[in-house]
mmCIF file with all atom_site columns, C-alpha atoms in Angstrom:
data_model
loop_
_atom_site.group_PDB
_atom_site.id
_atom_site.type_symbol
_atom_site.label_atom_id
_atom_site.label_alt_id
_atom_site.label_comp_id
_atom_site.label_asym_id
_atom_site.label_entity_id
_atom_site.label_seq_id
_atom_site.pdbx_PDB_ins_code
_atom_site.Cartn_x
_atom_site.Cartn_y
_atom_site.Cartn_z
_atom_site.occupancy
_atom_site.B_iso_or_equiv
_atom_site.pdbx_formal_charge
_atom_site.auth_seq_id
_atom_site.auth_comp_id
_atom_site.auth_asym_id
_atom_site.auth_atom_id
_atom_site.pdbx_PDB_model_num
ATOM 1   C CA . UNK A 1 1   ? 43.296 -17.815 31.154 1.00 0.00 ? 7   UNK A CA 1
ATOM 2   C CA . UNK A 1 2   ? 44.705 -14.808 33.036 1.00 0.00 ? 8   UNK A CA 1
ATOM 3   C CA . UNK A 1 3   ? 46.850 -13.675 30.102 1.00 0.00 ? 9   UNK A CA 1
ATOM 4   C CA . UNK A 1 4   ? 43.886 -13.815 27.689 1.00 0.00 ? 10  UNK A CA 1
ATOM 5   C CA . UNK A 1 5   ? 41.738 -11.787 30.079 1.00 0.00 ? 11  UNK A CA 1
ATOM 6   C CA . UNK A 1 6   ? 44.591 -9.337  30.575 1.00 0.00 ? 12  UNK A CA 1
ATOM 7   C CA . UNK A 1 7   ? 45.109 -8.972  26.819 1.00 0.00 ? 13  UNK A CA 1
ATOM 8   C CA . UNK A 1 8   ? 41.405 -8.331  26.245 1.00 0.00 ? 14  UNK A CA 1
ATOM 9   C CA . UNK A 1 9   ? 41.203 -5.939  29.185 1.00 0.00 ? 15  UNK A CA 1
ATOM 10  C CA . UNK A 1 10  ? 44.144 -3.875  27.924 1.00 0.00 ? 16  UNK A CA 1
ATOM 11  C CA . UNK A 1 11  ? 42.708 -3.851  24.386 1.00 0.00 ? 17  UNK A CA 1
ATOM 12  C CA . UNK A 1 12  ? 39.326 -2.614  25.611 1.00 0.00 ? 18  UNK A CA 1
ATOM 13  C CA . UNK A 1 13  ? 40.908 -0.044  27.961 1.00 0.00 ? 19  UNK A CA 1
ATOM 14  C CA . UNK A 1 14  ? 42.991 1.491   25.177 1.00 0.00 ? 20  UNK A CA 1
ATOM 15  C CA . UNK A 1 15  ? 40.046 1.583   22.792 1.00 0.00 ? 21  UNK A CA 1
ATOM 16  C CA . UNK A 1 16  ? 37.623 2.965   25.379 1.00 0.00 ? 22  UNK A CA 1
ATOM 17  C CA . UNK A 1 17  ? 40.029 5.678   26.464 1.00 0.00 ? 23  UNK A CA 1
ATOM 18  C CA . UNK A 1 18  ? 40.364 6.875   22.886 1.00 0.00 ? 24  UNK A CA 1
ATOM 19  C CA . UNK A 1 19  ? 36.642 7.658   23.037 1.00 0.00 ? 25  UNK A CA 1
ATOM 20  C CA . UNK A 1 20  ? 36.783 9.049   26.586 1.00 0.00 ? 26  UNK A CA 1
ATOM 21  C CA . UNK A 1 21  ? 39.480 11.480  25.479 1.00 0.00 ? 27  UNK A CA 1
ATOM 22  C CA . UNK A 1 22  ? 37.947 12.454  22.134 1.00 0.00 ? 28  UNK A CA 1
ATOM 23  C CA . UNK A 1 23  ? 34.254 12.847  22.987 1.00 0.00 ? 29  UNK A CA 1
ATOM 24  C CA . UNK A 1 24  ? 34.766 15.792  25.381 1.00 0.00 ? 30  UNK A CA 1
ATOM 25  C CA . UNK A 1 25  ? 37.086 17.319  22.793 1.00 0.00 ? 31  UNK A CA 1
ATOM 26  C CA . UNK A 1 26  ? 34.180 17.320  20.340 1.00 0.00 ? 32  UNK A CA 1
ATOM 27  C CA . UNK A 1 27  ? 32.118 18.941  23.104 1.00 0.00 ? 33  UNK A CA 1
ATOM 28  C CA . UNK A 1 28  ? 34.698 21.758  23.235 1.00 0.00 ? 34  UNK A CA 1
ATOM 29  C CA . UNK A 1 29  ? 34.047 22.396  19.553 1.00 0.00 ? 35  UNK A CA 1
ATOM 30  C CA . UNK A 1 30  ? 30.272 22.109  19.975 1.00 0.00 ? 36  UNK A CA 1
ATOM 31  C CA . UNK A 1 31  ? 30.339 24.644  22.816 1.00 0.00 ? 37  UNK A CA 1
ATOM 32  C CA . UNK A 1 32  ? 32.090 27.103  20.502 1.00 0.00 ? 38  UNK A CA 1
ATOM 33  C CA . UNK A 1 33  ? 29.515 26.796  17.693 1.00 0.00 ? 39  UNK A CA 1
ATOM 34  C CA . UNK A 1 34  ? 26.223 28.677  17.824 1.00 0.00 ? 40  UNK A CA 1
ATOM 35  C CA . UNK A 1 35  ? 23.540 26.209  16.727 1.00 0.00 ? 41  UNK A CA 1
ATOM 36  C CA . UNK A 1 36  ? 21.329 28.949  15.257 1.00 0.00 ? 42  UNK A CA 1
ATOM 37  C CA . UNK A 1 37  ? 24.150 30.604  13.320 1.00 0.00 ? 43  UNK A CA 1
ATOM 38  C CA . UNK A 1 38  ? 25.892 27.431  12.081 1.00 0.00 ? 44  UNK A CA 1
ATOM 39  C CA . UNK A 1 39  ? 23.268 24.663  12.056 1.00 0.00 ? 45  UNK A CA 1
ATOM 40  C CA . UNK A 1 40  ? 25.145 22.422  9.594  1.00 0.00 ? 46  UNK A CA 1
ATOM 41  C CA . UNK A 1 41  ? 28.378 22.446  11.577 1.00 0.00 ? 47  UNK A CA 1
ATOM 42  C CA . UNK A 1 42  ? 26.493 22.005  14.854 1.00 0.00 ? 48  UNK A CA 1
ATOM 43  C CA . UNK A 1 43  ? 24.592 18.999  13.491 1.00 0.00 ? 49  UNK A CA 1
ATOM 44  C CA . UNK A 1 44  ? 27.793 17.484  12.050 1.00 0.00 ? 50  UNK A CA 1
ATOM 45  C CA . UNK A 1 45  ? 29.556 17.718  15.416 1.00 0.00 ? 51  UNK A CA 1
ATOM 46  C CA . UNK A 1 46  ? 26.460 16.403  17.232 1.00 0.00 ? 52  UNK A CA 1
ATOM 47  C CA . UNK A 1 47  ? 26.278 13.435  14.857 1.00 0.00 ? 53  UNK A CA 1
ATOM 48  C CA . UNK A 1 48  ? 29.996 12.728  15.357 1.00 0.00 ? 54  UNK A CA 1
ATOM 49  C CA . UNK A 1 49  ? 29.476 12.790  19.123 1.00 0.00 ? 55  UNK A CA 1
ATOM 50  C CA . UNK A 1 50  ? 26.461 10.490  18.931 1.00 0.00 ? 56  UNK A CA 1
ATOM 51  C CA . UNK A 1 51  ? 28.284 7.929   16.754 1.00 0.00 ? 57  UNK A CA 1
ATOM 52  C CA . UNK A 1 52  ? 31.378 8.009   18.950 1.00 0.00 ? 58  UNK A CA 1
ATOM 53  C CA . UNK A 1 53  ? 29.300 7.545   22.111 1.00 0.00 ? 59  UNK A CA 1
ATOM 54  C CA . UNK A 1 54  ? 27.554 4.521   20.615 1.00 0.00 ? 60  UNK A CA 1
ATOM 55  C CA . UNK A 1 55  ? 30.890 3.098   19.426 1.00 0.00 ? 61  UNK A CA 1
ATOM 56  C CA . UNK A 1 56  ? 32.690 3.507   22.755 1.00 0.00 ? 62  UNK A CA 1
ATOM 57  C CA . UNK A 1 57  ? 29.907 2.123   24.960 1.00 0.00 ? 63  UNK A CA 1
ATOM 58  C CA . UNK A 1 58  ? 30.603 -1.568  24.204 1.00 0.00 ? 64  UNK A CA 1
ATOM 59  C CA . UNK A 1 59  ? 34.316 -0.864  24.648 1.00 0.00 ? 65  UNK A CA 1
ATOM 60  C CA . UNK A 1 60  ? 33.647 0.387   28.181 1.00 0.00 ? 66  UNK A CA 1
ATOM 61  C CA . UNK A 1 61  ? 31.544 -2.686  28.843 1.00 0.00 ? 67  UNK A CA 1
ATOM 62  C CA . UNK A 1 62  ? 34.386 -4.954  27.661 1.00 0.00 ? 68  UNK A CA 1
ATOM 63  C CA . UNK A 1 63  ? 36.842 -3.062  29.843 1.00 0.00 ? 69  UNK A CA 1
ATOM 64  C CA . UNK A 1 64  ? 34.722 -3.609  32.923 1.00 0.00 ? 70  UNK A CA 1
ATOM 65  C CA . UNK A 1 65  ? 33.885 -7.251  32.156 1.00 0.00 ? 71  UNK A CA 1
ATOM 66  C CA . UNK A 1 66  ? 37.506 -8.316  31.729 1.00 0.00 ? 72  UNK A CA 1
ATOM 67  C CA . UNK A 1 67  ? 38.674 -6.033  34.540 1.00 0.00 ? 73  UNK A CA 1
ATOM 68  C CA . UNK A 1 68  ? 36.256 -7.827  36.874 1.00 0.00 ? 74  UNK A CA 1
ATOM 69  C CA . UNK A 1 69  ? 37.090 -11.318 35.560 1.00 0.00 ? 75  UNK A CA 1
ATOM 70  C CA . UNK A 1 70  ? 40.828 -10.987 36.189 1.00 0.00 ? 76  UNK A CA 1
ATOM 71  C CA . UNK A 1 71  ? 40.550 -11.035 40.015 1.00 0.00 ? 77  UNK A CA 1
ATOM 72  C CA . UNK A 1 72  ? 38.468 -14.207 39.785 1.00 0.00 ? 78  UNK A CA 1
ATOM 73  C CA . UNK A 1 73  ? 41.295 -16.089 38.077 1.00 0.00 ? 79  UNK A CA 1
ATOM 74  C CA . UNK A 1 74  ? 44.106 -14.504 40.127 1.00 0.00 ? 80  UNK A CA 1
ATOM 75  C CA . UNK A 1 75  ? 42.584 -14.410 43.602 1.00 0.00 ? 81  UNK A CA 1
ATOM 76  C CA . UNK A 1 76  ? 43.311 -10.680 43.976 1.00 0.00 ? 82  UNK A CA 1
ATOM 77  C CA . UNK A 1 77  ? 39.925 -9.773  45.522 1.00 0.00 ? 83  UNK A CA 1
ATOM 78  C CA . UNK A 1 78  ? 41.403 -9.096  48.950 1.00 0.00 ? 84  UNK A CA 1
ATOM 79  C CA . UNK A 1 79  ? 44.013 -6.602  47.772 1.00 0.00 ? 85  UNK A CA 1
ATOM 80  C CA . UNK A 1 80  ? 43.295 -2.915  48.413 1.00 0.00 ? 86  UNK A CA 1
ATOM 81  C CA . UNK A 1 81  ? 44.922 -1.630  45.234 1.00 0.00 ? 87  UNK A CA 1
ATOM 82  C CA . UNK A 1 82  ? 42.427 -3.666  43.201 1.00 0.00 ? 88  UNK A CA 1
ATOM 83  C CA . UNK A 1 83  ? 39.507 -2.012  44.973 1.00 0.00 ? 89  UNK A CA 1
ATOM 84  C CA . UNK A 1 84  ? 40.880 1.421   44.064 1.00 0.00 ? 90  UNK A CA 1
ATOM 85  C CA . UNK A 1 85  ? 41.399 0.321   40.453 1.00 0.00 ? 91  UNK A CA 1
ATOM 86  C CA . UNK A 1 86  ? 37.845 -1.017  40.234 1.00 0.00 ? 92  UNK A CA 1
ATOM 87  C CA . UNK A 1 87  ? 36.575 2.223   41.749 1.00 0.00 ? 93  UNK A CA 1
ATOM 88  C CA . UNK A 1 88  ? 38.388 4.126   38.986 1.00 0.00 ? 94  UNK A CA 1
ATOM 89  C CA . UNK A 1 89  ? 36.659 1.900   36.427 1.00 0.00 ? 95  UNK A CA 1
ATOM 90  C CA . UNK A 1 90  ? 33.258 2.618   37.942 1.00 0.00 ? 96  UNK A CA 1
ATOM 91  C CA . UNK A 1 91  ? 33.996 6.348   38.092 1.00 0.00 ? 97  UNK A CA 1
ATOM 92  C CA . UNK A 1 92  ? 35.024 6.260   34.434 1.00 0.00 ? 98  UNK A CA 1
ATOM 93  C CA . UNK A 1 93  ? 31.764 4.527   33.628 1.00 0.00 ? 99  UNK A CA 1
ATOM 94  C CA . UNK A 1 94  ? 29.912 7.294   35.495 1.00 0.00 ? 100 UNK A CA 1
ATOM 95  C CA . UNK A 1 95  ? 31.971 9.836   33.531 1.00 0.00 ? 101 UNK A CA 1
ATOM 96  C CA . UNK A 1 96  ? 30.850 8.231   30.288 1.00 0.00 ? 102 UNK A CA 1
ATOM 97  C CA . UNK A 1 97  ? 27.198 8.273   31.400 1.00 0.00 ? 103 UNK A CA 1
ATOM 98  C CA . UNK A 1 98  ? 27.591 11.954  32.274 1.00 0.00 ? 104 UNK A CA 1
ATOM 99  C CA . UNK A 1 99  ? 29.036 12.498  28.795 1.00 0.00 ? 105 UNK A CA 1
ATOM 100 C CA . UNK A 1 100 ? 25.847 10.897  27.476 1.00 0.00 ? 106 UNK A CA 1
ATOM 101 C CA . UNK A 1 101 ? 23.768 13.394  29.450 1.00 0.00 ? 107 UNK A CA 1
ATOM 102 C CA . UNK A 1 102 ? 25.890 16.258  28.123 1.00 0.00 ? 108 UNK A CA 1
ATOM 103 C CA . UNK A 1 103 ? 25.438 14.908  24.598 1.00 0.00 ? 109 UNK A CA 1
ATOM 104 C CA . UNK A 1 104 ? 21.661 14.900  25.036 1.00 0.00 ? 110 UNK A CA 1
ATOM 105 C CA . UNK A 1 105 ? 21.927 18.512  26.191 1.00 0.00 ? 111 UNK A CA 1
ATOM 106 C CA . UNK A 1 106 ? 23.768 19.439  23.015 1.00 0.00 ? 112 UNK A CA 1
ATOM 107 C CA . UNK A 1 107 ? 21.245 17.567  20.886 1.00 0.00 ? 113 UNK A CA 1
ATOM 108 C CA . UNK A 1 108 ? 18.426 19.493  22.571 1.00 0.00 ? 114 UNK A CA 1
ATOM 109 C CA . UNK A 1 109 ? 20.443 22.733  22.201 1.00 0.00 ? 115 UNK A CA 1
ATOM 110 C CA . UNK A 1 110 ? 20.501 23.394  25.923 1.00 0.00 ? 116 UNK A CA 1
ATOM 111 C CA . UNK A 1 111 ? 24.236 23.272  26.735 1.00 0.00 ? 117 UNK A CA 1
ATOM 112 C CA . UNK A 1 112 ? 25.070 25.359  29.813 1.00 0.00 ? 118 UNK A CA 1
ATOM 113 C CA . UNK A 1 113 ? 28.870 25.006  29.899 1.00 0.00 ? 119 UNK A CA 1
ATOM 114 C CA . UNK A 1 114 ? 31.591 26.981  28.149 1.00 0.00 ? 120 UNK A CA 1
ATOM 115 C CA . UNK A 1 115 ? 34.251 25.524  25.905 1.00 0.00 ? 121 UNK A CA 1
ATOM 116 C CA . UNK A 1 116 ? 36.754 26.247  28.706 1.00 0.00 ? 122 UNK A CA 1
ATOM 117 C CA . UNK A 1 117 ? 34.734 24.091  31.098 1.00 0.00 ? 123 UNK A CA 1
ATOM 118 C CA . UNK A 1 118 ? 34.864 21.223  28.592 1.00 0.00 ? 124 UNK A CA 1
ATOM 119 C CA . UNK A 1 119 ? 38.636 21.629  28.250 1.00 0.00 ? 125 UNK A CA 1
ATOM 120 C CA . UNK A 1 120 ? 39.006 21.022  31.994 1.00 0.00 ? 126 UNK A CA 1
ATOM 121 C CA . UNK A 1 121 ? 36.346 18.290  31.962 1.00 0.00 ? 127 UNK A CA 1
ATOM 122 C CA . UNK A 1 122 ? 38.373 16.536  29.243 1.00 0.00 ? 128 UNK A CA 1
ATOM 123 C CA . UNK A 1 123 ? 41.246 16.032  31.712 1.00 0.00 ? 129 UNK A CA 1
ATOM 124 C CA . UNK A 1 124 ? 39.205 14.070  34.283 1.00 0.00 ? 130 UNK A CA 1
ATOM 125 C CA . UNK A 1 125 ? 39.763 10.618  32.694 1.00 0.00 ? 131 UNK A CA 1
ATOM 126 C CA . UNK A 1 126 ? 43.498 11.318  32.532 1.00 0.00 ? 132 UNK A CA 1
ATOM 127 C CA . UNK A 1 127 ? 43.618 11.685  36.313 1.00 0.00 ? 133 UNK A CA 1
ATOM 128 C CA . UNK A 1 128 ? 41.620 8.499   36.848 1.00 0.00 ? 134 UNK A CA 1
ATOM 129 C CA . UNK A 1 129 ? 43.848 6.635   34.411 1.00 0.00 ? 135 UNK A CA 1
ATOM 130 C CA . UNK A 1 130 ? 46.965 7.744   36.305 1.00 0.00 ? 136 UNK A CA 1
ATOM 131 C CA . UNK A 1 131 ? 45.495 6.496   39.594 1.00 0.00 ? 137 UNK A CA 1
ATOM 132 C CA . UNK A 1 132 ? 44.511 3.138   38.059 1.00 0.00 ? 138 UNK A CA 1
ATOM 133 C CA . UNK A 1 133 ? 47.934 2.691   36.435 1.00 0.00 ? 139 UNK A CA 1
ATOM 134 C CA . UNK A 1 134 ? 49.694 3.563   39.677 1.00 0.00 ? 140 UNK A CA 1
ATOM 135 C CA . UNK A 1 135 ? 47.636 0.933   41.499 1.00 0.00 ? 141 UNK A CA 1
ATOM 136 C CA . UNK A 1 136 ? 48.376 -1.760  38.908 1.00 0.00 ? 142 UNK A CA 1
ATOM 137 C CA . UNK A 1 137 ? 52.095 -1.070  38.593 1.00 0.00 ? 143 UNK A CA 1
ATOM 138 C CA . UNK A 1 138 ? 53.044 -0.356  42.225 1.00 0.00 ? 144 UNK A CA 1
ATOM 139 C CA . UNK A 1 139 ? 50.301 -2.257  44.118 1.00 0.00 ? 145 UNK A CA 1
ATOM 140 C CA . UNK A 1 140 ? 50.853 0.019   47.128 1.00 0.00 ? 146 UNK A CA 1
ATOM 141 C CA . UNK A 1 141 ? 48.482 -1.830  49.460 1.00 0.00 ? 147 UNK A CA 1
#
């Protein structure tokens, strides 16, 4: 059972991260477009963001479900590295929810951040991914 859960977890992680990396990149482009001056382009990018957010949400759910099931079949609950990895998963979920709030801001034309801010914001999931991978590969504690 472990290998099936692991396969599904890795599949969902890869798929979810594609969205976590690309959605803020669309936000960079949205932040550079004036809604009043380029309404068609702004709406196109907003619609892309909305569809991507809806597509990636079940992928995040699958990631968390299988990531939580694995310790049940392996008995890893007492290991500290797992707690850090699960924390990264929860922080990534919070990141996605925050992306949803940012998306609503764009849809209501009330974005307050620059495209440079979104470029930095886009790197946050990379850092969390590195921490989670380090925990899984090295199991330091």
